[in-house]
Amino acid sequence: MKNIIRCENIVKTFGEGDQQCRTLDGVSAQIGDGEFVAVMGPSGSGKSTLLFALSGMDTTSKGSVYFLGRDLSELKENELADMRRRQMGFIFQQPTLLRNLNILDNIVLPSLRDNRGNATGITRKAQDLMRKTGIAGLEKRDVTQVSGGQLQRAGICRALMSTPEIIFGDEPTGALNSKAAEDIMDIVSEINAGGTAVMLVTHDARVAARAGRVLFMQDGKILSEFQLTKFRKEDLDSRTQKVSDRMREMAI
Amino acid sequence: MYLRIIRNDVWRSKVITLTIAAFIIAAALLVSLAAVLVVNLFGAIDSMMLQAKTAHFLQMHSGDINTERLLKFAGQNGNVEEFQILEFLNVDGSQIVLGENSLVDSVQDNGLATQNERFDYLLDLDGNVIHVSDGELYVPIAYMKDGTAKRGDTAVICGKEFKVAGFLRDSQMNSALSTSKRFLVSENDYAQIRNLGAVEYLIEFRLKDLEKLGAFEAAYIAAGLEANGPTVTYPLFRMLSAIADGMMIAVLLLVSVLVVIVAFLCIRFTLLAKIEDETREIGVMKAIGLRVSDIKRIYHAKYAALGLFGCLAGFALSFLFKGILLENIRLYMGNAENASLALLFAIAGVAAVFLAIIAFVSLVLRRFRKISPAEAVRFGAIQEKPAGAGRFTLSQNRLLSTNVFLGVKDVLGRKKLYATMLAVLVIASFIMIVPQNIYSTISSADFITYMGIGNCDMLISIQQTDHMERKAAEINEAMKDDDSIARHVVLVSKMFEVKTEQGTPERIKVELGDHSVFPIQYTKGKAPETGDEIALSGINTDELGKTVGDTITLLLGGKEKSLTVCGIYSDVTNGGKTAKAIFSDNSAEILWYTIAAEFTDSALPETEVEEYAGAFTYAKVAGIEEYLAQVYGSTIDAVKKASYTAVAAALLISALIILLFMKMLLVKDRYSIAVMKSLGFTNSDIKRQYLSRAGLVMILGVLLGTLLASF
């Protein structure tokens, strides 16, 4: 299995002198092609910082991150932007759609940037994705006229438009009720089953239980890794139990 | 998609969008108007001067004239294309009655002339050369503008009856700033009344090469030809015609620059507030891989659309307004031939405004680079750091009510935020005060002391008549015996030859007499106090290359007299080339006498002025107010119009900005307002806090603006 992302001994510090704080303290990790990795840990353990560093949204103080073999620290701002737009997808905790655009426009926005000529094809693909994620018919709706779960689905559609190598999720279910969260995670699992790698940051054992591998973090370090078997929906409860037990063991 | 972004954004912030649009419209309107006016003004002047074949060099002269010698000079000088000597029959104002109105109070040198055959034509209001029939009179356009005469009136000049057949444009003497006014009559009528007035000669030249005007002027002086009156050249005719409307254009341009600045401040403020509001969205866009330039384009779209709309609307509106402003130019100078050029200039000006807006928005949007996607996604808005008002604490406050205190503290704590509003208010007060200051300055009596005229109540001038010396002495005696005259002075102007270092002859007019009675303002040095001192006007200082402390040598009846330059002053009278000295002289020919007087009771000068005008009919007597009104009246009017426009514009701007600002502040502060309401503050409490903020900034703004304007 080839690596999509690999990081070596990365350090991220904030502040200076006495005030200095190491949010990432020598982290090394990798995510393979089609793999589903969940990152867990208490607040302030550095989970989100790791996600931002791996996706090129934030720089590191030390160490290197490689995406498909390319050292991110050597890429310019625009090259990083192009990389995120074409090869990565993002799902955030809060609905992150633009208020001035309707649902459909929000989904097609990044793709139109690269392919204006093929607007019809792009729209068709977006509508296809909307149907798959269960939000068909909301194309013309304003972002304030749909539910949080529907917004998150629209966010997923946007992330999938470029057929990315990997999807990053930062607490994608954090702002949703349990039913909506379950539906969203079903979609994520389905995307992963289709061969797209996934990296999720979460507090929720039930979300992490869908991953093939769980990383536990504390104080900017990876404390341990937990390998799970291939995901099947009917095993979700038992997998969740396993993850919770492991968390308790580690006193997280 | 951009269209939808723009539409949604405009819909969401109607007031703000409207305000910015209004400023852009105003800026485009003013720039476009100024461009149209400039082109039309100079175009109209040029086409009028072309149609009239204005003289390139005009020398006025009264008294004996040696035509032979002038003809010979014209024939010998290689640069002369055409040459003519015209007569201008000076008629006293009291001898001219137009309809019901007498010109007795006019300070202008009114006189009769006939149509010229070769050049310097007098034109009708369509720009055609007038062909006048016997019994007809054409009146200078200025008397139509001020309502003194109308077509069909019966006019009586020196007892002879005329019918006002129309009005004339005089390319040389149209402007109120030129003191002579020509009335046009037929050759026959002229011959009949020729001996009822004083004939003055206009010696006029058209040159082959206008570039060599300076050399020609020098040659004319060197030849020692007739020259006891003012000399006026082509460029000066042009300037005289342009000055009144030119000042209005300058004010328009100044205001438009300020409006553009205000528009920029508004845009900056709105954009920064919007960026702050949408930091999270911008961060997200960066996170999902949109380049900074892509995001900029989304924000740019609205302002490009707004700018385009505003500029087009302003441009269109300028067509509505230009008629009013062009009225004066059209009346005095006619239509410009290059009107399409005006359109081009206006388009260029408006395009410049548009590009400036785009460039400015781009500059403000550079801020996007600083937004970290990671932080934006995690925290949303960038946290505002309160600063500055640390020691200003509520618990120690004894002076202000809590609400006022909170308002003041907010202003002190968020100085950067309020700086924009402050800047706008400072500029607005500046816009209001400066034109008002200019207006009150130039319309005040003191102003004339900066222009070469002493601050007196009455000016009497004796010129172009015989026995001037005796007549001046007569008035002098009368004034000495008159209790109502507090003080007076008799000044005599004479022409002297100056000995220059290069040996080229120069002649200057020197006003002799006691200059301490009605002092004028000297830009350098002081008034002449002894017989060997002389003060020079600014233009003469430049031409002679002298400054305070230098000596110049005059020729008095063939003998040299050395004088020390003791002062420099600016002067608008007599073409600006004057000098003031105190020595006595009997050698040179007298050009004219000026008698200035101040009344003991200066409250009612009109009756006194009338008395003198009645008693000394050979002299031109004018009250100073009237003199100023007639000479600078149209200039003052133009500035007055512009300054009122500026006040209205500034008030509108301030009101809009404060409205806009408070609206944005309320949106920005919704969280803290909600907190305060939850703590039990009433709506009126919160209102009071916001009023204190606005009040404090307004007071500061007006104070600073006033200070700035007074420098």
JSON list of N, CA and C in Angstrom, two decimals, chain A residues 150-208:
[
{"chain": "A", "resi": 150, "resn": "GLN", "atom": "N", "xyz": [-28.08, 18.85, 6.54]},
{"chain": "A", "resi": 150, "resn": "GLN", "atom": "CA", "xyz": [-28.10, 19.06, 5.09]},
{"chain": "A", "resi": 150, "resn": "GLN", "atom": "C", "xyz": [-26.90, 19.90, 4.64]},
{"chain": "A", "resi": 151, "resn": "LEU", "atom": "N", "xyz": [-26.55, 20.91, 5.45]},
{"chain": "A", "resi": 151, "resn": "LEU", "atom": "CA", "xyz": [-25.37, 21.74, 5.13]},
{"chain": "A", "resi": 151, "resn": "LEU", "atom": "C", "xyz": [-24.12, 20.89, 5.10]},
{"chain": "A", "resi": 152, "resn": "GLN", "atom": "N", "xyz": [-24.01, 19.98, 6.10]},
{"chain": "A", "resi": 152, "resn": "GLN", "atom": "CA", "xyz": [-22.81, 19.15, 6.17]},
{"chain": "A", "resi": 152, "resn": "GLN", "atom": "C", "xyz": [-22.74, 18.23, 4.94]},
{"chain": "A", "resi": 153, "resn": "ARG", "atom": "N", "xyz": [-23.91, 17.74, 4.50]},
{"chain": "A", "resi": 153, "resn": "ARG", "atom": "CA", "xyz": [-23.92, 16.91, 3.28]},
{"chain": "A", "resi": 153, "resn": "ARG", "atom": "C", "xyz": [-23.47, 17.73, 2.07]},
{"chain": "A", "resi": 154, "resn": "ALA", "atom": "N", "xyz": [-23.92, 18.97, 2.04]},
{"chain": "A", "resi": 154, "resn": "ALA", "atom": "CA", "xyz": [-23.50, 19.84, 0.92]},
{"chain": "A", "resi": 154, "resn": "ALA", "atom": "C", "xyz": [-21.98, 20.03, 0.97]},
{"chain": "A", "resi": 155, "resn": "GLY", "atom": "N", "xyz": [-21.46, 20.18, 2.21]},
{"chain": "A", "resi": 155, "resn": "GLY", "atom": "CA", "xyz": [-20.00, 20.32, 2.38]},
{"chain": "A", "resi": 155, "resn": "GLY", "atom": "C", "xyz": [-19.29, 19.08, 1.85]},
{"chain": "A", "resi": 156, "resn": "ILE", "atom": "N", "xyz": [-19.87, 17.90, 2.12]},
{"chain": "A", "resi": 156, "resn": "ILE", "atom": "CA", "xyz": [-19.26, 16.65, 1.64]},
{"chain": "A", "resi": 156, "resn": "ILE", "atom": "C", "xyz": [-19.29, 16.62, 0.11]},
{"chain": "A", "resi": 157, "resn": "CYS", "atom": "N", "xyz": [-20.43, 17.01, -0.46]},
{"chain": "A", "resi": 157, "resn": "CYS", "atom": "CA", "xyz": [-20.51, 17.06, -1.93]},
{"chain": "A", "resi": 157, "resn": "CYS", "atom": "C", "xyz": [-19.40, 17.94, -2.49]},
{"chain": "A", "resi": 158, "resn": "ARG", "atom": "N", "xyz": [-19.20, 19.10, -1.87]},
{"chain": "A", "resi": 158, "resn": "ARG", "atom": "CA", "xyz": [-18.17, 20.02, -2.34]},
{"chain": "A", "resi": 158, "resn": "ARG", "atom": "C", "xyz": [-16.80, 19.35, -2.26]},
{"chain": "A", "resi": 159, "resn": "ALA", "atom": "N", "xyz": [-16.57, 18.62, -1.15]},
{"chain": "A", "resi": 159, "resn": "ALA", "atom": "CA", "xyz": [-15.27, 17.97, -0.97]},
{"chain": "A", "resi": 159, "resn": "ALA", "atom": "C", "xyz": [-15.05, 16.89, -2.03]},
{"chain": "A", "resi": 160, "resn": "LEU", "atom": "N", "xyz": [-16.15, 16.28, -2.49]},
{"chain": "A", "resi": 160, "resn": "LEU", "atom": "CA", "xyz": [-16.01, 15.16, -3.41]},
{"chain": "A", "resi": 160, "resn": "LEU", "atom": "C", "xyz": [-15.94, 15.57, -4.88]},
{"chain": "A", "resi": 161, "resn": "MET", "atom": "N", "xyz": [-16.24, 16.85, -5.16]},
{"chain": "A", "resi": 161, "resn": "MET", "atom": "CA", "xyz": [-16.32, 17.30, -6.55]},
{"chain": "A", "resi": 161, "resn": "MET", "atom": "C", "xyz": [-15.06, 17.03, -7.34]},
{"chain": "A", "resi": 162, "resn": "SER", "atom": "N", "xyz": [-13.90, 17.15, -6.67]},
{"chain": "A", "resi": 162, "resn": "SER", "atom": "CA", "xyz": [-12.64, 17.02, -7.42]},
{"chain": "A", "resi": 162, "resn": "SER", "atom": "C", "xyz": [-12.13, 15.58, -7.43]},
{"chain": "A", "resi": 163, "resn": "THR", "atom": "N", "xyz": [-12.96, 14.61, -6.96]},
{"chain": "A", "resi": 163, "resn": "THR", "atom": "CA", "xyz": [-12.52, 13.23, -6.79]},
{"chain": "A", "resi": 163, "resn": "THR", "atom": "C", "xyz": [-11.15, 13.19, -6.11]},
{"chain": "A", "resi": 164, "resn": "PRO", "atom": "N", "xyz": [-11.10, 13.60, -4.81]},
{"chain": "A", "resi": 164, "resn": "PRO", "atom": "CA", "xyz": [-9.81, 13.77, -4.14]},
{"chain": "A", "resi": 164, "resn": "PRO", "atom": "C", "xyz": [-9.15, 12.44, -3.77]},
{"chain": "A", "resi": 165, "resn": "GLU", "atom": "N", "xyz": [-7.85, 12.51, -3.46]},
{"chain": "A", "resi": 165, "resn": "GLU", "atom": "CA", "xyz": [-7.11, 11.35, -2.99]},
{"chain": "A", "resi": 165, "resn": "GLU", "atom": "C", "xyz": [-7.48, 11.06, -1.54]},
{"chain": "A", "resi": 166, "resn": "ILE", "atom": "N", "xyz": [-7.77, 12.15, -0.81]},
{"chain": "A", "resi": 166, "resn": "ILE", "atom": "CA", "xyz": [-8.04, 11.99, 0.63]},
{"chain": "A", "resi": 166, "resn": "ILE", "atom": "C", "xyz": [-9.06, 13.02, 1.08]},
{"chain": "A", "resi": 167, "resn": "ILE", "atom": "N", "xyz": [-9.89, 12.60, 2.05]},
{"chain": "A", "resi": 167, "resn": "ILE", "atom": "CA", "xyz": [-10.84, 13.53, 2.66]},
{"chain": "A", "resi": 167, "resn": "ILE", "atom": "C", "xyz": [-10.39, 13.78, 4.09]},
{"chain": "A", "resi": 168, "resn": "PHE", "atom": "N", "xyz": [-10.27, 15.07, 4.45]},
{"chain": "A", "resi": 168, "resn": "PHE", "atom": "CA", "xyz": [-9.97, 15.42, 5.84]},
{"chain": "A", "resi": 168, "resn": "PHE", "atom": "C", "xyz": [-11.26, 15.85, 6.53]},
{"chain": "A", "resi": 169, "resn": "GLY", "atom": "N", "xyz": [-11.48, 15.37, 7.74]},
{"chain": "A", "resi": 169, "resn": "GLY", "atom": "CA", "xyz": [-12.67, 15.80, 8.47]},
{"chain": "A", "resi": 169, "resn": "GLY", "atom": "C", "xyz": [-12.29, 16.26, 9.87]},
{"chain": "A", "resi": 170, "resn": "ASP", "atom": "N", "xyz": [-12.68, 17.46, 10.25]},
{"chain": "A", "resi": 170, "resn": "ASP", "atom": "CA", "xyz": [-12.37, 17.96, 11.59]},
{"chain": "A", "resi": 170, "resn": "ASP", "atom": "C", "xyz": [-13.68, 17.99, 12.37]},
{"chain": "A", "resi": 171, "resn": "GLU", "atom": "N", "xyz": [-13.90, 16.97, 13.20]},
{"chain": "A", "resi": 171, "resn": "GLU", "atom": "CA", "xyz": [-15.15, 16.83, 13.97]},
{"chain": "A", "resi": 171, "resn": "GLU", "atom": "C", "xyz": [-16.36, 17.02, 13.05]},
{"chain": "A", "resi": 172, "resn": "PRO", "atom": "N", "xyz": [-16.49, 16.23, 12.00]},
{"chain": "A", "resi": 172, "resn": "PRO", "atom": "CA", "xyz": [-17.55, 16.50, 11.02]},
{"chain": "A", "resi": 172, "resn": "PRO", "atom": "C", "xyz": [-18.95, 16.32, 11.60]},
{"chain": "A", "resi": 173, "resn": "THR", "atom": "N", "xyz": [-19.06, 15.59, 12.72]},
{"chain": "A", "resi": 173, "resn": "THR", "atom": "CA", "xyz": [-20.40, 15.36, 13.28]},
{"chain": "A", "resi": 173, "resn": "THR", "atom": "C", "xyz": [-20.60, 16.14, 14.57]},
{"chain": "A", "resi": 174, "resn": "GLY", "atom": "N", "xyz": [-19.63, 16.96, 14.93]},
{"chain": "A", "resi": 174, "resn": "GLY", "atom": "CA", "xyz": [-19.62, 17.65, 16.23]},
{"chain": "A", "resi": 174, "resn": "GLY", "atom": "C", "xyz": [-20.84, 18.52, 16.46]},
{"chain": "A", "resi": 175, "resn": "ALA", "atom": "N", "xyz": [-21.40, 19.08, 15.37]},
{"chain": "A", "resi": 175, "resn": "ALA", "atom": "CA", "xyz": [-22.50, 20.02, 15.56]},
{"chain": "A", "resi": 175, "resn": "ALA", "atom": "C", "xyz": [-23.84, 19.40, 15.19]},
{"chain": "A", "resi": 176, "resn": "LEU", "atom": "N", "xyz": [-23.86, 18.05, 15.05]},
{"chain": "A", "resi": 176, "resn": "LEU", "atom": "CA", "xyz": [-25.10, 17.41, 14.56]},
{"chain": "A", "resi": 176, "resn": "LEU", "atom": "C", "xyz": [-25.73, 16.53, 15.64]},
{"chain": "A", "resi": 177, "resn": "ASN", "atom": "N", "xyz": [-27.04, 16.31, 15.50]},
{"chain": "A", "resi": 177, "resn": "ASN", "atom": "CA", "xyz": [-27.68, 15.35, 16.41]},
{"chain": "A", "resi": 177, "resn": "ASN", "atom": "C", "xyz": [-27.29, 13.93, 16.00]},
{"chain": "A", "resi": 178, "resn": "SER", "atom": "N", "xyz": [-27.60, 12.95, 16.87]},
{"chain": "A", "resi": 178, "resn": "SER", "atom": "CA", "xyz": [-27.04, 11.61, 16.64]},
{"chain": "A", "resi": 178, "resn": "SER", "atom": "C", "xyz": [-27.55, 10.98, 15.35]},
{"chain": "A", "resi": 179, "resn": "LYS", "atom": "N", "xyz": [-28.80, 11.28, 15.00]},
{"chain": "A", "resi": 179, "resn": "LYS", "atom": "CA", "xyz": [-29.34, 10.68, 13.77]},
{"chain": "A", "resi": 179, "resn": "LYS", "atom": "C", "xyz": [-28.60, 11.26, 12.55]},
{"chain": "A", "resi": 180, "resn": "ALA", "atom": "N", "xyz": [-28.47, 12.58, 12.52]},
{"chain": "A", "resi": 180, "resn": "ALA", "atom": "CA", "xyz": [-27.79, 13.24, 11.40]},
{"chain": "A", "resi": 180, "resn": "ALA", "atom": "C", "xyz": [-26.33, 12.79, 11.35]},
{"chain": "A", "resi": 181, "resn": "ALA", "atom": "N", "xyz": [-25.71, 12.66, 12.54]},
{"chain": "A", "resi": 181, "resn": "ALA", "atom": "CA", "xyz": [-24.30, 12.25, 12.60]},
{"chain": "A", "resi": 181, "resn": "ALA", "atom": "C", "xyz": [-24.15, 10.85, 11.99]},
{"chain": "A", "resi": 182, "resn": "GLU", "atom": "N", "xyz": [-25.04, 9.99, 12.34]},
{"chain": "A", "resi": 182, "resn": "GLU", "atom": "CA", "xyz": [-24.98, 8.61, 11.83]},
{"chain": "A", "resi": 182, "resn": "GLU", "atom": "C", "xyz": [-25.09, 8.62, 10.30]},
{"chain": "A", "resi": 183, "resn": "ASP", "atom": "N", "xyz": [-26.01, 9.42, 9.78]},
{"chain": "A", "resi": 183, "resn": "ASP", "atom": "CA", "xyz": [-26.20, 9.48, 8.33]},
{"chain": "A", "resi": 183, "resn": "ASP", "atom": "C", "xyz": [-24.94, 9.99, 7.64]},
{"chain": "A", "resi": 184, "resn": "ILE", "atom": "N", "xyz": [-24.36, 11.06, 8.21]},
{"chain": "A", "resi": 184, "resn": "ILE", "atom": "CA", "xyz": [-23.14, 11.64, 7.62]},
{"chain": "A", "resi": 184, "resn": "ILE", "atom": "C", "xyz": [-22.03, 10.60, 7.61]},
{"chain": "A", "resi": 185, "resn": "MET", "atom": "N", "xyz": [-21.88, 9.89, 8.73]},
{"chain": "A", "resi": 185, "resn": "MET", "atom": "CA", "xyz": [-20.78, 8.93, 8.81]},
{"chain": "A", "resi": 185, "resn": "MET", "atom": "C", "xyz": [-20.99, 7.75, 7.86]},
{"chain": "A", "resi": 186, "resn": "ASP", "atom": "N", "xyz": [-22.27, 7.42, 7.61]},
{"chain": "A", "resi": 186, "resn": "ASP", "atom": "CA", "xyz": [-22.54, 6.39, 6.61]},
{"chain": "A", "resi": 186, "resn": "ASP", "atom": "C", "xyz": [-21.99, 6.82, 5.25]},
{"chain": "A", "resi": 187, "resn": "ILE", "atom": "N", "xyz": [-22.20, 8.09, 4.95]},
{"chain": "A", "resi": 187, "resn": "ILE", "atom": "CA", "xyz": [-21.70, 8.60, 3.66]},
{"chain": "A", "resi": 187, "resn": "ILE", "atom": "C", "xyz": [-20.18, 8.54, 3.63]},
{"chain": "A", "resi": 188, "resn": "VAL", "atom": "N", "xyz": [-19.55, 8.96, 4.74]},
{"chain": "A", "resi": 188, "resn": "VAL", "atom": "CA", "xyz": [-18.09, 8.95, 4.79]},
{"chain": "A", "resi": 188, "resn": "VAL", "atom": "C", "xyz": [-17.57, 7.52, 4.62]},
{"chain": "A", "resi": 189, "resn": "SER", "atom": "N", "xyz": [-18.20, 6.57, 5.30]},
{"chain": "A", "resi": 189, "resn": "SER", "atom": "CA", "xyz": [-17.77, 5.17, 5.18]},
{"chain": "A", "resi": 189, "resn": "SER", "atom": "C", "xyz": [-17.89, 4.70, 3.74]},
{"chain": "A", "resi": 190, "resn": "GLU", "atom": "N", "xyz": [-18.97, 5.12, 3.11]},
{"chain": "A", "resi": 190, "resn": "GLU", "atom": "CA", "xyz": [-19.20, 4.73, 1.72]},
{"chain": "A", "resi": 190, "resn": "GLU", "atom": "C", "xyz": [-18.10, 5.30, 0.81]},
{"chain": "A", "resi": 191, "resn": "ILE", "atom": "N", "xyz": [-17.75, 6.57, 1.06]},
{"chain": "A", "resi": 191, "resn": "ILE", "atom": "CA", "xyz": [-16.68, 7.20, 0.27]},
{"chain": "A", "resi": 191, "resn": "ILE", "atom": "C", "xyz": [-15.39, 6.40, 0.43]},
{"chain": "A", "resi": 192, "resn": "ASN", "atom": "N", "xyz": [-15.10, 6.03, 1.68]},
{"chain": "A", "resi": 192, "resn": "ASN", "atom": "CA", "xyz": [-13.88, 5.28, 1.96]},
{"chain": "A", "resi": 192, "resn": "ASN", "atom": "C", "xyz": [-13.92, 3.91, 1.28]},
{"chain": "A", "resi": 193, "resn": "ALA", "atom": "N", "xyz": [-15.09, 3.29, 1.31]},
{"chain": "A", "resi": 193, "resn": "ALA", "atom": "CA", "xyz": [-15.23, 1.99, 0.66]},
{"chain": "A", "resi": 193, "resn": "ALA", "atom": "C", "xyz": [-14.96, 2.10, -0.84]},
{"chain": "A", "resi": 194, "resn": "GLY", "atom": "N", "xyz": [-15.23, 3.30, -1.39]},
{"chain": "A", "resi": 194, "resn": "GLY", "atom": "CA", "xyz": [-14.97, 3.53, -2.81]},
{"chain": "A", "resi": 194, "resn": "GLY", "atom": "C", "xyz": [-13.49, 3.75, -3.11]},
{"chain": "A", "resi": 195, "resn": "GLY", "atom": "N", "xyz": [-12.62, 3.76, -2.09]},
{"chain": "A", "resi": 195, "resn": "GLY", "atom": "CA", "xyz": [-11.18, 3.83, -2.33]},
{"chain": "A", "resi": 195, "resn": "GLY", "atom": "C", "xyz": [-10.53, 5.14, -1.95]},
{"chain": "A", "resi": 196, "resn": "THR", "atom": "N", "xyz": [-11.32, 6.11, -1.46]},
{"chain": "A", "resi": 196, "resn": "THR", "atom": "CA", "xyz": [-10.73, 7.39, -1.08]},
{"chain": "A", "resi": 196, "resn": "THR", "atom": "C", "xyz": [-10.26, 7.31, 0.38]},
{"chain": "A", "resi": 197, "resn": "ALA", "atom": "N", "xyz": [-9.03, 7.76, 0.62]},
{"chain": "A", "resi": 197, "resn": "ALA", "atom": "CA", "xyz": [-8.52, 7.76, 1.99]},
{"chain": "A", "resi": 197, "resn": "ALA", "atom": "C", "xyz": [-9.26, 8.80, 2.82]},
{"chain": "A", "resi": 198, "resn": "VAL", "atom": "N", "xyz": [-9.36, 8.54, 4.13]},
{"chain": "A", "resi": 198, "resn": "VAL", "atom": "CA", "xyz": [-10.06, 9.47, 5.02]},
{"chain": "A", "resi": 198, "resn": "VAL", "atom": "C", "xyz": [-9.23, 9.69, 6.27]},
{"chain": "A", "resi": 199, "resn": "MET", "atom": "N", "xyz": [-9.11, 10.95, 6.70]},
{"chain": "A", "resi": 199, "resn": "MET", "atom": "CA", "xyz": [-8.51, 11.21, 8.00]},
{"chain": "A", "resi": 199, "resn": "MET", "atom": "C", "xyz": [-9.49, 12.06, 8.79]},
{"chain": "A", "resi": 200, "resn": "LEU", "atom": "N", "xyz": [-9.95, 11.53, 9.94]},
{"chain": "A", "resi": 200, "resn": "LEU", "atom": "CA", "xyz": [-10.93, 12.23, 10.75]},
{"chain": "A", "resi": 200, "resn": "LEU", "atom": "C", "xyz": [-10.37, 12.57, 12.12]},
{"chain": "A", "resi": 201, "resn": "VAL", "atom": "N", "xyz": [-10.68, 13.77, 12.61]},
{"chain": "A", "resi": 201, "resn": "VAL", "atom": "CA", "xyz": [-10.36, 14.12, 13.98]},
{"chain": "A", "resi": 201, "resn": "VAL", "atom": "C", "xyz": [-11.67, 14.11, 14.73]},
{"chain": "A", "resi": 202, "resn": "THR", "atom": "N", "xyz": [-11.75, 13.39, 15.84]},
{"chain": "A", "resi": 202, "resn": "THR", "atom": "CA", "xyz": [-13.04, 13.30, 16.53]},
{"chain": "A", "resi": 202, "resn": "THR", "atom": "C", "xyz": [-12.89, 13.03, 18.03]},
{"chain": "A", "resi": 203, "resn": "HIS", "atom": "N", "xyz": [-13.93, 13.40, 18.78]},
{"chain": "A", "resi": 203, "resn": "HIS", "atom": "CA", "xyz": [-14.03, 13.06, 20.20]},
{"chain": "A", "resi": 203, "resn": "HIS", "atom": "C", "xyz": [-14.87, 11.78, 20.38]},
{"chain": "A", "resi": 204, "resn": "ASP", "atom": "N", "xyz": [-15.61, 11.50, 19.32]},
{"chain": "A", "resi": 204, "resn": "ASP", "atom": "CA", "xyz": [-16.70, 10.54, 19.41]},
{"chain": "A", "resi": 204, "resn": "ASP", "atom": "C", "xyz": [-16.22, 9.13, 19.07]},
{"chain": "A", "resi": 205, "resn": "ALA", "atom": "N", "xyz": [-16.28, 8.22, 20.05]},
{"chain": "A", "resi": 205, "resn": "ALA", "atom": "CA", "xyz": [-15.81, 6.85, 19.83]},
{"chain": "A", "resi": 205, "resn": "ALA", "atom": "C", "xyz": [-16.61, 6.18, 18.71]},
{"chain": "A", "resi": 206, "resn": "ARG", "atom": "N", "xyz": [-17.89, 6.55, 18.58]},
{"chain": "A", "resi": 206, "resn": "ARG", "atom": "CA", "xyz": [-18.74, 5.90, 17.58]},
{"chain": "A", "resi": 206, "resn": "ARG", "atom": "C", "xyz": [-18.32, 6.31, 16.17]},
{"chain": "A", "resi": 207, "resn": "VAL", "atom": "N", "xyz": [-17.78, 7.50, 16.07]},
{"chain": "A", "resi": 207, "resn": "VAL", "atom": "CA", "xyz": [-17.26, 7.96, 14.77]},
{"chain": "A", "resi": 207, "resn": "VAL", "atom": "C", "xyz": [-15.93, 7.28, 14.47]},
{"chain": "A", "resi": 208, "resn": "ALA", "atom": "N", "xyz": [-15.06, 7.26, 15.50]},
{"chain": "A", "resi": 208, "resn": "ALA", "atom": "CA", "xyz": [-13.73, 6.67, 15.31]},
{"chain": "A", "resi": 208, "resn": "ALA", "atom": "C", "xyz": [-13.83, 5.18, 15.02]}
]
